[in-house]
């Protein structure tokens, strides 16, 4: 009879660990959102590369790890659906990350765009 309590404790521990892992995975996916919306600059009629870089840097910074040291984008983003620019995120440890930022929608002076990681 003493063999059953350790199994029960082991099973409860395993189920608890799986539940915690599931919650952490869902939370991490939520923090890693890829869409962003920015306002078009009145003078250039584009989303400035500095705004795109700031947004991407914020998206790549999770509460559980360090974000990039810097993000550099090749140009401004025009408010035209499917327009895209290339960006590079420079991390303190590990390789740089190359991204494409693509316009997914335009409404009035708001541009919604999504980042895509390029293959290495």
PDB file of C-alpha atoms in Angstrom:
ATOM      1  CA  UNK A   1       0.000   0.000   0.000  1.00  0.00           C
ATOM      2  CA  UNK A   2       2.888   2.385   0.469  1.00  0.00           C
ATOM      3  CA  UNK A   3       3.753   2.213  -3.268  1.00  0.00           C
ATOM      4  CA  UNK A   4       0.674   4.213  -4.358  1.00  0.00           C
ATOM      5  CA  UNK A   5       1.286   7.553  -2.580  1.00  0.00           C
ATOM      6  CA  UNK A   6       4.673   8.136  -4.304  1.00  0.00           C
ATOM      7  CA  UNK A   7       3.043   7.429  -7.700  1.00  0.00           C
ATOM      8  CA  UNK A   8       0.252   9.847  -6.920  1.00  0.00           C
ATOM      9  CA  UNK A   9       2.745  12.540  -5.891  1.00  0.00           C
ATOM     10  CA  UNK A  10       4.783  11.886  -9.042  1.00  0.00           C
ATOM     11  CA  UNK A  11       1.672  12.065 -11.236  1.00  0.00           C
ATOM     12  CA  UNK A  12       0.462  15.283  -9.593  1.00  0.00           C
ATOM     13  CA  UNK A  13       3.921  16.822  -9.957  1.00  0.00           C
ATOM     14  CA  UNK A  14       4.055  15.859 -13.634  1.00  0.00           C
ATOM     15  CA  UNK A  15       0.585  17.263 -14.329  1.00  0.00           C
ATOM     16  CA  UNK A  16       1.449  20.493 -12.519  1.00  0.00           C
ATOM     17  CA  UNK A  17       4.664  20.858 -14.519  1.00  0.00           C
ATOM     18  CA  UNK A  18       2.788  20.310 -17.798  1.00  0.00           C
ATOM     19  CA  UNK A  19       0.143  22.872 -16.852  1.00  0.00           C
ATOM     20  CA  UNK A  20       2.774  25.468 -15.938  1.00  0.00           C
ATOM     21  CA  UNK A  21       4.666  24.797 -19.195  1.00  0.00           C
ATOM     22  CA  UNK A  22       1.447  25.289 -21.175  1.00  0.00           C
ATOM     23  CA  UNK A  23       0.668  28.590 -19.471  1.00  0.00           C
ATOM     24  CA  UNK A  24       4.229  29.831 -20.057  1.00  0.00           C
ATOM     25  CA  UNK A  25       4.064  28.850 -23.739  1.00  0.00           C
ATOM     26  CA  UNK A  26       0.797  30.731 -24.226  1.00  0.00           C
ATOM     27  CA  UNK A  27       2.144  33.771 -22.385  1.00  0.00           C
ATOM     28  CA  UNK A  28       5.324  33.820 -24.480  1.00  0.00           C
ATOM     29  CA  UNK A  29       3.280  33.579 -27.686  1.00  0.00           C
ATOM     30  CA  UNK A  30       1.154  36.502 -26.551  1.00  0.00           C
ATOM     31  CA  UNK A  31       4.229  38.639 -25.810  1.00  0.00           C
ATOM     32  CA  UNK A  32       5.724  37.878 -29.214  1.00  0.00           C
ATOM     33  CA  UNK A  33       3.027  39.601 -31.221  1.00  0.00           C
ATOM     34  CA  UNK A  34       4.229  40.521 -34.682  1.00  0.00           C
ATOM     35  CA  UNK A  35       1.701  43.199 -35.654  1.00  0.00           C
ATOM     36  CA  UNK A  36       2.040  46.883 -34.883  1.00  0.00           C
ATOM     37  CA  UNK A  37       0.255  50.078 -35.889  1.00  0.00           C
ATOM     38  CA  UNK A  38       1.925  53.449 -36.343  1.00  0.00           C
ATOM     39  CA  UNK A  39       0.858  56.856 -37.532  1.00  0.00           C
ATOM     40  CA  UNK A  40       2.116  58.219 -40.847  1.00  0.00           C
ATOM     41  CA  UNK A  41       4.506  61.164 -40.532  1.00  0.00           C
ATOM     42  CA  UNK A  42       2.820  64.299 -41.841  1.00  0.00           C
ATOM     43  CA  UNK A  43       5.861  65.616 -43.713  1.00  0.00           C
ATOM     44  CA  UNK A  44       7.193  62.471 -45.394  1.00  0.00           C
ATOM     45  CA  UNK A  45       3.879  60.561 -45.617  1.00  0.00           C
ATOM     46  CA  UNK A  46       5.682  57.415 -44.444  1.00  0.00           C
ATOM     47  CA  UNK A  47       6.280  55.539 -41.199  1.00  0.00           C
ATOM     48  CA  UNK A  48       9.837  56.600 -40.289  1.00  0.00           C
ATOM     49  CA  UNK A  49      12.480  53.893 -39.979  1.00  0.00           C
ATOM     50  CA  UNK A  50      13.178  55.049 -36.410  1.00  0.00           C
ATOM     51  CA  UNK A  51       9.549  54.343 -35.433  1.00  0.00           C
ATOM     52  CA  UNK A  52       9.707  50.897 -37.038  1.00  0.00           C
ATOM     53  CA  UNK A  53      13.000  50.142 -35.254  1.00  0.00           C
ATOM     54  CA  UNK A  54      11.603  51.294 -31.889  1.00  0.00           C
ATOM     55  CA  UNK A  55       8.511  49.118 -32.311  1.00  0.00           C
ATOM     56  CA  UNK A  56      10.471  46.032 -33.366  1.00  0.00           C
ATOM     57  CA  UNK A  57      12.899  46.479 -30.492  1.00  0.00           C
ATOM     58  CA  UNK A  58       9.959  46.571 -28.078  1.00  0.00           C
ATOM     59  CA  UNK A  59       8.404  43.476 -29.638  1.00  0.00           C
ATOM     60  CA  UNK A  60      11.643  41.499 -29.433  1.00  0.00           C
ATOM     61  CA  UNK A  61      12.156  42.372 -25.772  1.00  0.00           C
ATOM     62  CA  UNK A  62      10.358  39.881 -23.586  1.00  0.00           C
ATOM     63  CA  UNK A  63      10.117  40.192 -19.824  1.00  0.00           C
ATOM     64  CA  UNK A  64      12.268  37.089 -19.493  1.00  0.00           C
ATOM     65  CA  UNK A  65      15.230  38.003 -21.746  1.00  0.00           C
ATOM     66  CA  UNK A  66      17.214  40.926 -23.060  1.00  0.00           C
ATOM     67  CA  UNK A  67      16.154  42.581 -26.260  1.00  0.00           C
ATOM     68  CA  UNK A  68      18.370  43.795 -29.066  1.00  0.00           C
ATOM     69  CA  UNK A  69      21.021  46.457 -28.512  1.00  0.00           C
ATOM     70  CA  UNK A  70      19.892  48.188 -31.694  1.00  0.00           C
ATOM     71  CA  UNK A  71      17.563  47.736 -34.658  1.00  0.00           C
ATOM     72  CA  UNK A  72      18.397  49.290 -38.025  1.00  0.00           C
ATOM     73  CA  UNK A  73      15.951  49.480 -40.939  1.00  0.00           C
ATOM     74  CA  UNK A  74      16.822  50.104 -44.593  1.00  0.00           C
ATOM     75  CA  UNK A  75      14.216  52.804 -45.145  1.00  0.00           C
ATOM     76  CA  UNK A  76      10.857  54.304 -44.274  1.00  0.00           C
ATOM     77  CA  UNK A  77       7.640  52.333 -44.753  1.00  0.00           C
ATOM     78  CA  UNK A  78       5.210  53.731 -47.309  1.00  0.00           C
ATOM     79  CA  UNK A  79       1.488  53.479 -46.457  1.00  0.00           C
ATOM     80  CA  UNK A  80       0.864  51.040 -49.315  1.00  0.00           C
ATOM     81  CA  UNK A  81      -0.325  47.494 -48.665  1.00  0.00           C
ATOM     82  CA  UNK A  82       2.470  44.907 -49.160  1.00  0.00           C
ATOM     83  CA  UNK A  83       5.211  47.560 -49.098  1.00  0.00           C
ATOM     84  CA  UNK A  84       8.165  46.282 -47.087  1.00  0.00           C
ATOM     85  CA  UNK A  85      11.520  47.245 -45.621  1.00  0.00           C
ATOM     86  CA  UNK A  86      14.384  45.124 -44.315  1.00  0.00           C
ATOM     87  CA  UNK A  87      15.577  45.480 -40.736  1.00  0.00           C
ATOM     88  CA  UNK A  88      18.404  43.962 -38.713  1.00  0.00           C
ATOM     89  CA  UNK A  89      18.247  43.457 -34.948  1.00  0.00           C
ATOM     90  CA  UNK A  90      21.672  43.409 -33.255  1.00  0.00           C
ATOM     91  CA  UNK A  91      21.722  41.311 -30.058  1.00  0.00           C
ATOM     92  CA  UNK A  92      24.461  41.497 -27.395  1.00  0.00           C
ATOM     93  CA  UNK A  93      24.794  37.709 -27.382  1.00  0.00           C
ATOM     94  CA  UNK A  94      24.161  35.594 -30.446  1.00  0.00           C
ATOM     95  CA  UNK A  95      23.762  36.317 -34.134  1.00  0.00           C
ATOM     96  CA  UNK A  96      21.990  39.301 -35.649  1.00  0.00           C
ATOM     97  CA  UNK A  97      18.386  38.732 -36.684  1.00  0.00           C
ATOM     98  CA  UNK A  98      17.291  39.782 -40.168  1.00  0.00           C
ATOM     99  CA  UNK A  99      13.641  40.777 -40.542  1.00  0.00           C
ATOM    100  CA  UNK A 100      11.225  41.987 -43.166  1.00  0.00           C
ATOM    101  CA  UNK A 101       8.516  44.440 -42.124  1.00  0.00           C
ATOM    102  CA  UNK A 102       5.457  44.378 -44.397  1.00  0.00           C
ATOM    103  CA  UNK A 103       2.409  46.650 -44.490  1.00  0.00           C
ATOM    104  CA  UNK A 104      -0.740  44.595 -43.852  1.00  0.00           C
ATOM    105  CA  UNK A 105      -3.287  47.401 -43.764  1.00  0.00           C
ATOM    106  CA  UNK A 106      -3.809  51.141 -44.113  1.00  0.00           C
ATOM    107  CA  UNK A 107      -6.673  53.108 -42.609  1.00  0.00           C
ATOM    108  CA  UNK A 108      -6.629  56.896 -42.798  1.00  0.00           C
ATOM    109  CA  UNK A 109      -3.225  57.875 -41.387  1.00  0.00           C
ATOM    110  CA  UNK A 110      -2.639  54.594 -39.505  1.00  0.00           C
ATOM    111  CA  UNK A 111      -0.433  51.873 -40.978  1.00  0.00           C
ATOM    112  CA  UNK A 112      -0.527  48.321 -39.628  1.00  0.00           C
ATOM    113  CA  UNK A 113       2.543  46.238 -40.339  1.00  0.00           C
ATOM    114  CA  UNK A 114       3.904  42.808 -39.479  1.00  0.00           C
ATOM    115  CA  UNK A 115       7.444  41.582 -38.998  1.00  0.00           C
ATOM    116  CA  UNK A 116       8.726  38.357 -40.544  1.00  0.00           C
ATOM    117  CA  UNK A 117      11.995  36.697 -39.619  1.00  0.00           C
ATOM    118  CA  UNK A 118      14.136  35.925 -42.657  1.00  0.00           C
ATOM    119  CA  UNK A 119      15.817  32.515 -42.896  1.00  0.00           C
ATOM    120  CA  UNK A 120      19.492  32.427 -42.005  1.00  0.00           C
TER     121      UNK A 120
END
